[in-house]
Amino acid sequence: EAQVTQNPRYLITVTGKKLTVTCSQNMNHEYMSWYRQDPGLGLRQIYYSMNVEVTDKGDVPEGYKVSRKEKRNFPLILESPSPNQTSLYFCASSCSGDTWNEQFFGPGTRLTVL
Amino acid sequence: SQQGEEDPQALSIQEGENATMNCSYKTSINNLQWYRQNSGRGLVHLILIRSNEREKHSGRLRVTLDTSKKSSSLLITASRAADTASYFCATEGGSYIPTFGRGTSLIVHP
C-alpha cells in the first residue's frame, strides 16, 4: 500500500531535550516536506527536499533541522525543543515535476513540549 | 509567500444539499489544490487545477478557478454525512513552498 508513515504519532517531551520525528514514504517520490499545523494558522511548511541531499527552508524553519540521506526518509530534528513548537506535524511527499504536484500526507505527529 | 484564504470558516448543511466553499489568494500561481482533513488526521488530496484551467470535475466535486479574481471555489454536490471535514485550498507559485489557507469546517447533518 502506498503510504507516508510518521513516528511517533504522539510525543510529550520537555524543553531542550533533542528529538527526531521520522518520516518514510514507499512511493519513490523525490519531493518531501514537513508542515506544522496550529489552530487558526492552517498548515505552514517547515522544510522541503527536492531529492537526496537537497533540502531547503520553507516558511517557518527556525528551530528545526532536516536531512535527506535516502530517498524514502526525511526526518525532522528538533535540537532544543521549546513550548512554541508544540503543534501537529505532518510529513508529505509527491512526485517532482515542473510544478508542485499532489501531496500525499502522513497521519501526523502530535508534539507537546513542556 | 502568497496566502490562500477559505470562506466561509464554517459551514453547516443538511445531507443532500450542496456545499460551496471559496478560496482567495494574493499573487500569481502555477496551480491550486484542494485537500480534505478529517479531524486530527492527515490531509487527503481532492483535486488539482492548473492556472490555465477554469473548471475541473471529480465525482461529486467541482472546482473552478478565476485567475483574474485570484479565487477558486469548491462545490460538493449531494453532500453526505461522510463529507464532514475541514477543507483547505493550497496555492503555489513556482517556489515549491505552498501556502495553505486556514480551512473551511464543513458539517453535514444526516
PDB file of C-alpha atoms in Angstrom:
ATOM      1  CA  GLU A   1       0.000   0.000   0.000  1.00  0.00           C
ATOM      2  CA  ALA A   2       1.320   3.424  -0.993  1.00  0.00           C
ATOM      3  CA  GLN A   3       1.747   5.466   2.125  1.00  0.00           C
ATOM      4  CA  VAL A   4       3.664   8.002   4.170  1.00  0.00           C
ATOM      5  CA  THR A   5       4.429   6.918   7.712  1.00  0.00           C
ATOM      6  CA  GLN A   6       5.469   9.027  10.659  1.00  0.00           C
ATOM      7  CA  ASN A   7       6.776   8.073  14.065  1.00  0.00           C
ATOM      8  CA  PRO A   8       5.999   8.671  16.787  1.00  0.00           C
ATOM      9  CA  ARG A   9       2.329   9.609  16.435  1.00  0.00           C
ATOM     10  CA  TYR A  10       2.257  11.266  19.841  1.00  0.00           C
ATOM     11  CA  LEU A  11       5.141  12.699  21.846  1.00  0.00           C
ATOM     12  CA  ILE A  12       5.337  14.632  25.089  1.00  0.00           C
ATOM     13  CA  THR A  13       8.761  15.986  25.926  1.00  0.00           C
ATOM     14  CA  VAL A  14      10.456  18.718  27.916  1.00  0.00           C
ATOM     15  CA  THR A  15      12.164  21.883  26.822  1.00  0.00           C
ATOM     16  CA  GLY A  16      15.663  21.345  25.477  1.00  0.00           C
ATOM     17  CA  LYS A  17      15.545  17.580  25.023  1.00  0.00           C
ATOM     18  CA  LYS A  18      16.532  16.756  21.455  1.00  0.00           C
ATOM     19  CA  LEU A  19      14.051  14.727  19.473  1.00  0.00           C
ATOM     20  CA  THR A  20      13.603  13.309  15.992  1.00  0.00           C
ATOM     21  CA  VAL A  21      10.365  12.618  14.183  1.00  0.00           C
ATOM     22  CA  THR A  22      10.813  10.115  11.400  1.00  0.00           C
ATOM     23  CA  CYS A  23       9.061  10.141   8.039  1.00  0.00           C
ATOM     24  CA  SER A  24       9.174   7.468   5.403  1.00  0.00           C
ATOM     25  CA  GLN A  25       7.430   7.017   2.057  1.00  0.00           C
ATOM     26  CA  ASN A  26       7.260   3.963  -0.195  1.00  0.00           C
ATOM     27  CA  MET A  27       6.253   5.661  -3.434  1.00  0.00           C
ATOM     28  CA  ASN A  28       9.734   6.572  -4.682  1.00  0.00           C
ATOM     29  CA  HIS A  29       8.824  10.258  -4.506  1.00  0.00           C
ATOM     30  CA  GLU A  30      11.536  12.826  -4.995  1.00  0.00           C
ATOM     31  CA  TYR A  31       9.827  15.677  -3.158  1.00  0.00           C
ATOM     32  CA  MET A  32       9.222  15.520   0.590  1.00  0.00           C
ATOM     33  CA  SER A  33       8.248  18.203   3.057  1.00  0.00           C
ATOM     34  CA  TRP A  34       7.340  18.915   6.646  1.00  0.00           C
ATOM     35  CA  TYR A  35       4.458  21.070   7.861  1.00  0.00           C
ATOM     36  CA  ARG A  36       3.163  22.177  11.190  1.00  0.00           C
ATOM     37  CA  GLN A  37      -0.498  22.843  11.818  1.00  0.00           C
ATOM     38  CA  ASP A  38      -1.647  25.221  14.505  1.00  0.00           C
ATOM     39  CA  PRO A  39      -5.193  26.345  15.308  1.00  0.00           C
ATOM     40  CA  GLY A  40      -6.169  29.391  13.310  1.00  0.00           C
ATOM     41  CA  LEU A  41      -2.981  29.338  11.268  1.00  0.00           C
ATOM     42  CA  GLY A  42      -3.502  26.494   8.819  1.00  0.00           C
ATOM     43  CA  LEU A  43      -0.548  24.472   7.626  1.00  0.00           C
ATOM     44  CA  ARG A  44       2.841  26.084   7.324  1.00  0.00           C
ATOM     45  CA  GLN A  45       5.788  24.480   5.593  1.00  0.00           C
ATOM     46  CA  ILE A  46       8.915  23.987   7.695  1.00  0.00           C
ATOM     47  CA  TYR A  47      11.387  22.430   5.259  1.00  0.00           C
ATOM     48  CA  TYR A  48      11.246  20.646   1.956  1.00  0.00           C
ATOM     49  CA  SER A  49      13.525  18.427  -0.069  1.00  0.00           C
ATOM     50  CA  MET A  50      13.608  18.095  -3.828  1.00  0.00           C
ATOM     51  CA  ASN A  51      15.744  14.943  -3.738  1.00  0.00           C
ATOM     52  CA  VAL A  52      18.505  13.170  -1.821  1.00  0.00           C
ATOM     53  CA  GLU A  53      20.910  15.637  -0.210  1.00  0.00           C
ATOM     54  CA  VAL A  54      18.815  18.601  -1.455  1.00  0.00           C
ATOM     55  CA  THR A  55      16.897  20.443   1.259  1.00  0.00           C
ATOM     56  CA  ASP A  56      15.622  23.971   1.605  1.00  0.00           C
ATOM     57  CA  LYS A  57      13.791  26.160   4.077  1.00  0.00           C
ATOM     58  CA  GLY A  58      10.057  26.630   3.997  1.00  0.00           C
ATOM     59  CA  ASP A  59       8.118  29.390   5.696  1.00  0.00           C
ATOM     60  CA  VAL A  60       8.915  28.531   9.326  1.00  0.00           C
ATOM     61  CA  PRO A  61      12.298  26.738   9.543  1.00  0.00           C
ATOM     62  CA  GLU A  62      13.587  28.284  12.772  1.00  0.00           C
ATOM     63  CA  GLY A  63      14.305  25.702  15.458  1.00  0.00           C
ATOM     64  CA  TYR A  64      14.176  22.744  13.074  1.00  0.00           C
ATOM     65  CA  LYS A  65      16.651  20.683  11.073  1.00  0.00           C
ATOM     66  CA  VAL A  66      16.140  18.048   8.417  1.00  0.00           C
ATOM     67  CA  SER A  67      18.249  15.602   6.474  1.00  0.00           C
ATOM     68  CA  ARG A  68      17.688  13.599   3.308  1.00  0.00           C
ATOM     69  CA  LYS A  69      20.276  10.865   3.115  1.00  0.00           C
ATOM     70  CA  GLU A  70      17.954   8.372   1.470  1.00  0.00           C
ATOM     71  CA  LYS A  71      15.130   8.963  -0.946  1.00  0.00           C
ATOM     72  CA  ARG A  72      12.483   7.340   1.232  1.00  0.00           C
ATOM     73  CA  ASN A  73      13.313   9.022   4.553  1.00  0.00           C
ATOM     74  CA  PHE A  74      13.071  12.645   5.662  1.00  0.00           C
ATOM     75  CA  PRO A  75      13.475  13.018   9.439  1.00  0.00           C
ATOM     76  CA  LEU A  76      12.620  16.232  11.282  1.00  0.00           C
ATOM     77  CA  ILE A  77      15.007  17.118  14.075  1.00  0.00           C
ATOM     78  CA  LEU A  78      14.353  19.474  16.957  1.00  0.00           C
ATOM     79  CA  GLU A  79      17.742  20.075  18.575  1.00  0.00           C
ATOM     80  CA  SER A  80      16.379  22.033  21.534  1.00  0.00           C
ATOM     81  CA  PRO A  81      12.578  21.965  21.561  1.00  0.00           C
ATOM     82  CA  SER A  82      10.667  24.844  23.095  1.00  0.00           C
ATOM     83  CA  PRO A  83       6.995  25.134  24.101  1.00  0.00           C
ATOM     84  CA  ASN A  84       6.195  27.201  20.990  1.00  0.00           C
ATOM     85  CA  GLN A  85       6.988  24.105  18.940  1.00  0.00           C
ATOM     86  CA  THR A  86       4.020  22.321  20.445  1.00  0.00           C
ATOM     87  CA  SER A  87       1.999  21.525  17.350  1.00  0.00           C
ATOM     88  CA  LEU A  88       0.654  18.893  14.986  1.00  0.00           C
ATOM     89  CA  TYR A  89       3.300  17.933  12.437  1.00  0.00           C
ATOM     90  CA  PHE A  90       2.749  16.401   9.032  1.00  0.00           C
ATOM     91  CA  CYS A  91       5.167  14.913   6.566  1.00  0.00           C
ATOM     92  CA  ALA A  92       4.203  14.816   2.908  1.00  0.00           C
ATOM     93  CA  SER A  93       5.654  13.555  -0.351  1.00  0.00           C
ATOM     94  CA  SER A  94       4.983  13.920  -4.038  1.00  0.00           C
ATOM     95  CA  CYS A  95       6.420  13.286  -7.457  1.00  0.00           C
ATOM     96  CA  SER A  96       8.684  16.007  -8.691  1.00  0.00           C
ATOM     97  CA  GLY A  97       7.950  17.818 -11.890  1.00  0.00           C
ATOM     98  CA  ASP A  98       7.900  21.237 -13.410  1.00  0.00           C
ATOM     99  CA  THR A  99       5.432  22.294 -10.774  1.00  0.00           C
ATOM    100  CA  TRP A 100       4.255  21.422  -7.318  1.00  0.00           C
ATOM    101  CA  ASN A 101       2.143  18.279  -7.500  1.00  0.00           C
ATOM    102  CA  GLU A 102      -0.385  16.369  -5.429  1.00  0.00           C
ATOM    103  CA  GLN A 103       0.931  15.779  -1.941  1.00  0.00           C
ATOM    104  CA  PHE A 104       0.488  12.541  -0.002  1.00  0.00           C
ATOM    105  CA  PHE A 105       0.342  13.228   3.710  1.00  0.00           C
ATOM    106  CA  GLY A 106       1.344  11.147   6.675  1.00  0.00           C
ATOM    107  CA  PRO A 107      -1.039  10.631   9.628  1.00  0.00           C
ATOM    108  CA  GLY A 108       0.548  13.355  11.742  1.00  0.00           C
ATOM    109  CA  THR A 109       2.626  13.599  14.903  1.00  0.00           C
ATOM    110  CA  ARG A 110       1.182  15.485  17.835  1.00  0.00           C
ATOM    111  CA  LEU A 111       4.060  17.022  19.788  1.00  0.00           C
ATOM    112  CA  THR A 112       3.773  18.644  23.201  1.00  0.00           C
ATOM    113  CA  VAL A 113       6.801  20.436  24.632  1.00  0.00           C
ATOM    114  CA  LEU A 114       6.510  21.207  28.353  1.00  0.00           C
TER     115      LEU A 114
ATOM    116  CA  SER B   1       4.577  33.864   0.316  1.00  0.00           C
ATOM    117  CA  GLN B   2       1.088  34.128  -1.103  1.00  0.00           C
ATOM    118  CA  GLN B   3      -1.798  33.053   1.026  1.00  0.00           C
ATOM    119  CA  GLY B   4      -4.967  31.162   0.301  1.00  0.00           C
ATOM    120  CA  GLU B   5      -7.930  32.079   2.446  1.00  0.00           C
ATOM    121  CA  GLU B   6     -11.054  29.956   2.560  1.00  0.00           C
ATOM    122  CA  ASP B   7     -14.517  31.324   3.033  1.00  0.00           C
ATOM    123  CA  PRO B   8     -16.670  30.631   4.953  1.00  0.00           C
ATOM    124  CA  GLN B   9     -14.745  29.489   8.006  1.00  0.00           C
ATOM    125  CA  ALA B  10     -17.576  27.155   8.921  1.00  0.00           C
ATOM    126  CA  LEU B  11     -20.498  25.694   7.005  1.00  0.00           C
ATOM    127  CA  SER B  12     -23.354  23.588   8.319  1.00  0.00           C
ATOM    128  CA  ILE B  13     -25.781  21.916   5.921  1.00  0.00           C
ATOM    129  CA  GLN B  14     -28.199  19.026   5.656  1.00  0.00           C
ATOM    130  CA  GLU B  15     -27.391  15.805   3.865  1.00  0.00           C
ATOM    131  CA  GLY B  16     -28.295  16.057   0.191  1.00  0.00           C
ATOM    132  CA  GLU B  17     -27.634  19.785  -0.058  1.00  0.00           C
ATOM    133  CA  ASN B  18     -24.756  21.270  -1.984  1.00  0.00           C
ATOM    134  CA  ALA B  19     -21.777  22.813  -0.200  1.00  0.00           C
ATOM    135  CA  THR B  20     -19.765  25.627  -1.714  1.00  0.00           C
ATOM    136  CA  MET B  21     -16.575  26.994  -0.282  1.00  0.00           C
ATOM    137  CA  ASN B  22     -14.312  29.645  -1.708  1.00  0.00           C
ATOM    138  CA  CYS B  23     -10.612  30.353  -1.710  1.00  0.00           C
ATOM    139  CA  SER B  24      -8.894  33.645  -2.439  1.00  0.00           C
ATOM    140  CA  TYR B  25      -5.192  34.202  -2.901  1.00  0.00           C
ATOM    141  CA  LYS B  26      -2.902  37.150  -3.444  1.00  0.00           C
ATOM    142  CA  THR B  27      -0.303  36.511  -6.120  1.00  0.00           C
ATOM    143  CA  SER B  28       0.055  34.527  -9.332  1.00  0.00           C
ATOM    144  CA  ILE B  29       0.040  30.766  -9.059  1.00  0.00           C
ATOM    145  CA  ASN B  30       1.046  27.679 -11.024  1.00  0.00           C
ATOM    146  CA  ASN B  31      -1.738  25.583  -9.621  1.00  0.00           C
ATOM    147  CA  LEU B  32      -4.258  25.427  -6.825  1.00  0.00           C
ATOM    148  CA  GLN B  33      -5.131  22.309  -4.908  1.00  0.00           C
ATOM    149  CA  TRP B  34      -7.958  21.366  -2.587  1.00  0.00           C
ATOM    150  CA  TYR B  35      -7.473  18.998   0.335  1.00  0.00           C
ATOM    151  CA  ARG B  36      -9.776  17.422   2.900  1.00  0.00           C
ATOM    152  CA  GLN B  37      -8.828  16.754   6.504  1.00  0.00           C
ATOM    153  CA  ASN B  38     -10.855  14.614   8.847  1.00  0.00           C
ATOM    154  CA  SER B  39     -10.437  15.590  12.471  1.00  0.00           C
ATOM    155  CA  GLY B  40      -6.842  15.208  13.613  1.00  0.00           C
ATOM    156  CA  ARG B  41      -5.801  13.215  10.566  1.00  0.00           C
ATOM    157  CA  GLY B  42      -3.561  13.831   7.589  1.00  0.00           C
ATOM    158  CA  LEU B  43      -4.754  15.776   4.592  1.00  0.00           C
ATOM    159  CA  VAL B  44      -6.133  13.954   1.586  1.00  0.00           C
ATOM    160  CA  HIS B  45      -5.719  15.425  -1.861  1.00  0.00           C
ATOM    161  CA  LEU B  46      -9.009  16.075  -3.649  1.00  0.00           C
ATOM    162  CA  ILE B  47      -8.266  17.907  -6.854  1.00  0.00           C
ATOM    163  CA  LEU B  48      -5.591  19.976  -8.576  1.00  0.00           C
ATOM    164  CA  ILE B  49      -6.418  22.728 -11.035  1.00  0.00           C
ATOM    165  CA  ARG B  50      -3.707  24.416 -13.064  1.00  0.00           C
ATOM    166  CA  SER B  51      -3.553  28.106 -13.744  1.00  0.00           C
ATOM    167  CA  ASN B  52      -4.594  27.627 -17.390  1.00  0.00           C
ATOM    168  CA  GLU B  53      -7.705  25.648 -16.441  1.00  0.00           C
ATOM    169  CA  ARG B  54     -11.053  27.164 -15.466  1.00  0.00           C
ATOM    170  CA  GLU B  55     -13.048  24.216 -14.244  1.00  0.00           C
ATOM    171  CA  LYS B  56     -12.453  20.654 -13.183  1.00  0.00           C
ATOM    172  CA  HIS B  57     -14.692  17.828 -12.019  1.00  0.00           C
ATOM    173  CA  SER B  58     -14.061  14.738  -9.951  1.00  0.00           C
ATOM    174  CA  GLY B  59     -17.098  12.709  -8.935  1.00  0.00           C
ATOM    175  CA  ARG B  60     -19.289  14.989  -6.803  1.00  0.00           C
ATOM    176  CA  LEU B  61     -16.618  17.667  -6.700  1.00  0.00           C
ATOM    177  CA  ARG B  62     -16.468  20.662  -8.994  1.00  0.00           C
ATOM    178  CA  VAL B  63     -13.667  23.173  -8.773  1.00  0.00           C
ATOM    179  CA  THR B  64     -13.473  26.478 -10.595  1.00  0.00           C
ATOM    180  CA  LEU B  65     -10.563  28.842 -10.894  1.00  0.00           C
ATOM    181  CA  ASP B  66     -10.718  32.508 -11.816  1.00  0.00           C
ATOM    182  CA  THR B  67      -7.169  33.820 -12.075  1.00  0.00           C
ATOM    183  CA  SER B  68      -8.361  37.354 -12.844  1.00  0.00           C
ATOM    184  CA  LYS B  69     -10.110  37.468  -9.473  1.00  0.00           C
ATOM    185  CA  LYS B  70      -7.484  35.273  -7.795  1.00  0.00           C
ATOM    186  CA  SER B  71     -10.167  32.982  -6.476  1.00  0.00           C
ATOM    187  CA  SER B  72     -11.324  29.393  -6.609  1.00  0.00           C
ATOM    188  CA  SER B  73     -14.431  27.573  -5.460  1.00  0.00           C
ATOM    189  CA  LEU B  74     -15.067  24.005  -4.428  1.00  0.00           C
ATOM    190  CA  LEU B  75     -18.579  22.664  -4.841  1.00  0.00           C
ATOM    191  CA  ILE B  76     -19.603  19.376  -3.259  1.00  0.00           C
ATOM    192  CA  THR B  77     -22.915  18.217  -4.674  1.00  0.00           C
ATOM    193  CA  ALA B  78     -25.433  15.997  -2.888  1.00  0.00           C
ATOM    194  CA  SER B  79     -23.426  16.108   0.319  1.00  0.00           C
ATOM    195  CA  ARG B  80     -23.239  13.157   2.687  1.00  0.00           C
ATOM    196  CA  ALA B  81     -22.524  12.923   6.399  1.00  0.00           C
ATOM    197  CA  ALA B  82     -19.147  11.405   5.461  1.00  0.00           C
ATOM    198  CA  ASP B  83     -18.197  14.697   3.794  1.00  0.00           C
ATOM    199  CA  THR B  84     -17.956  16.271   7.252  1.00  0.00           C
ATOM    200  CA  ALA B  85     -14.370  17.506   7.426  1.00  0.00           C
ATOM    201  CA  SER B  86     -12.190  20.561   7.038  1.00  0.00           C
ATOM    202  CA  TYR B  87     -11.344  21.649   3.515  1.00  0.00           C
ATOM    203  CA  PHE B  88      -8.196  23.520   2.594  1.00  0.00           C
ATOM    204  CA  CYS B  89      -7.006  25.208  -0.532  1.00  0.00           C
ATOM    205  CA  ALA B  90      -3.292  25.373  -1.237  1.00  0.00           C
ATOM    206  CA  THR B  91      -1.520  27.556  -3.734  1.00  0.00           C
ATOM    207  CA  GLU B  92       1.975  27.515  -5.121  1.00  0.00           C
ATOM    208  CA  GLY B  93       3.656  29.978  -7.432  1.00  0.00           C
ATOM    209  CA  GLY B  94       6.863  28.297  -8.518  1.00  0.00           C
ATOM    210  CA  SER B  95       8.806  28.296  -5.270  1.00  0.00           C
ATOM    211  CA  TYR B  96       7.747  24.795  -4.155  1.00  0.00           C
ATOM    212  CA  ILE B  97       6.685  26.424  -0.910  1.00  0.00           C
ATOM    213  CA  PRO B  98       2.908  26.024  -0.911  1.00  0.00           C
ATOM    214  CA  THR B  99       0.609  28.153   1.149  1.00  0.00           C
ATOM    215  CA  PHE B 100      -2.407  26.593   2.791  1.00  0.00           C
ATOM    216  CA  GLY B 101      -5.411  28.540   3.934  1.00  0.00           C
ATOM    217  CA  ARG B 102      -6.939  28.205   7.384  1.00  0.00           C
ATOM    218  CA  GLY B 103      -9.669  25.943   6.073  1.00  0.00           C
ATOM    219  CA  THR B 104     -13.442  25.675   5.948  1.00  0.00           C
ATOM    220  CA  SER B 105     -15.020  23.407   8.521  1.00  0.00           C
ATOM    221  CA  LEU B 106     -17.956  21.600   6.916  1.00  0.00           C
ATOM    222  CA  ILE B 107     -20.579  19.781   8.948  1.00  0.00           C
ATOM    223  CA  VAL B 108     -23.157  17.709   7.089  1.00  0.00           C
ATOM    224  CA  HIS B 109     -26.109  16.700   9.245  1.00  0.00           C
ATOM    225  CA  PRO B 110     -27.728  13.339   8.455  1.00  0.00           C
TER     226      PRO B 110
END
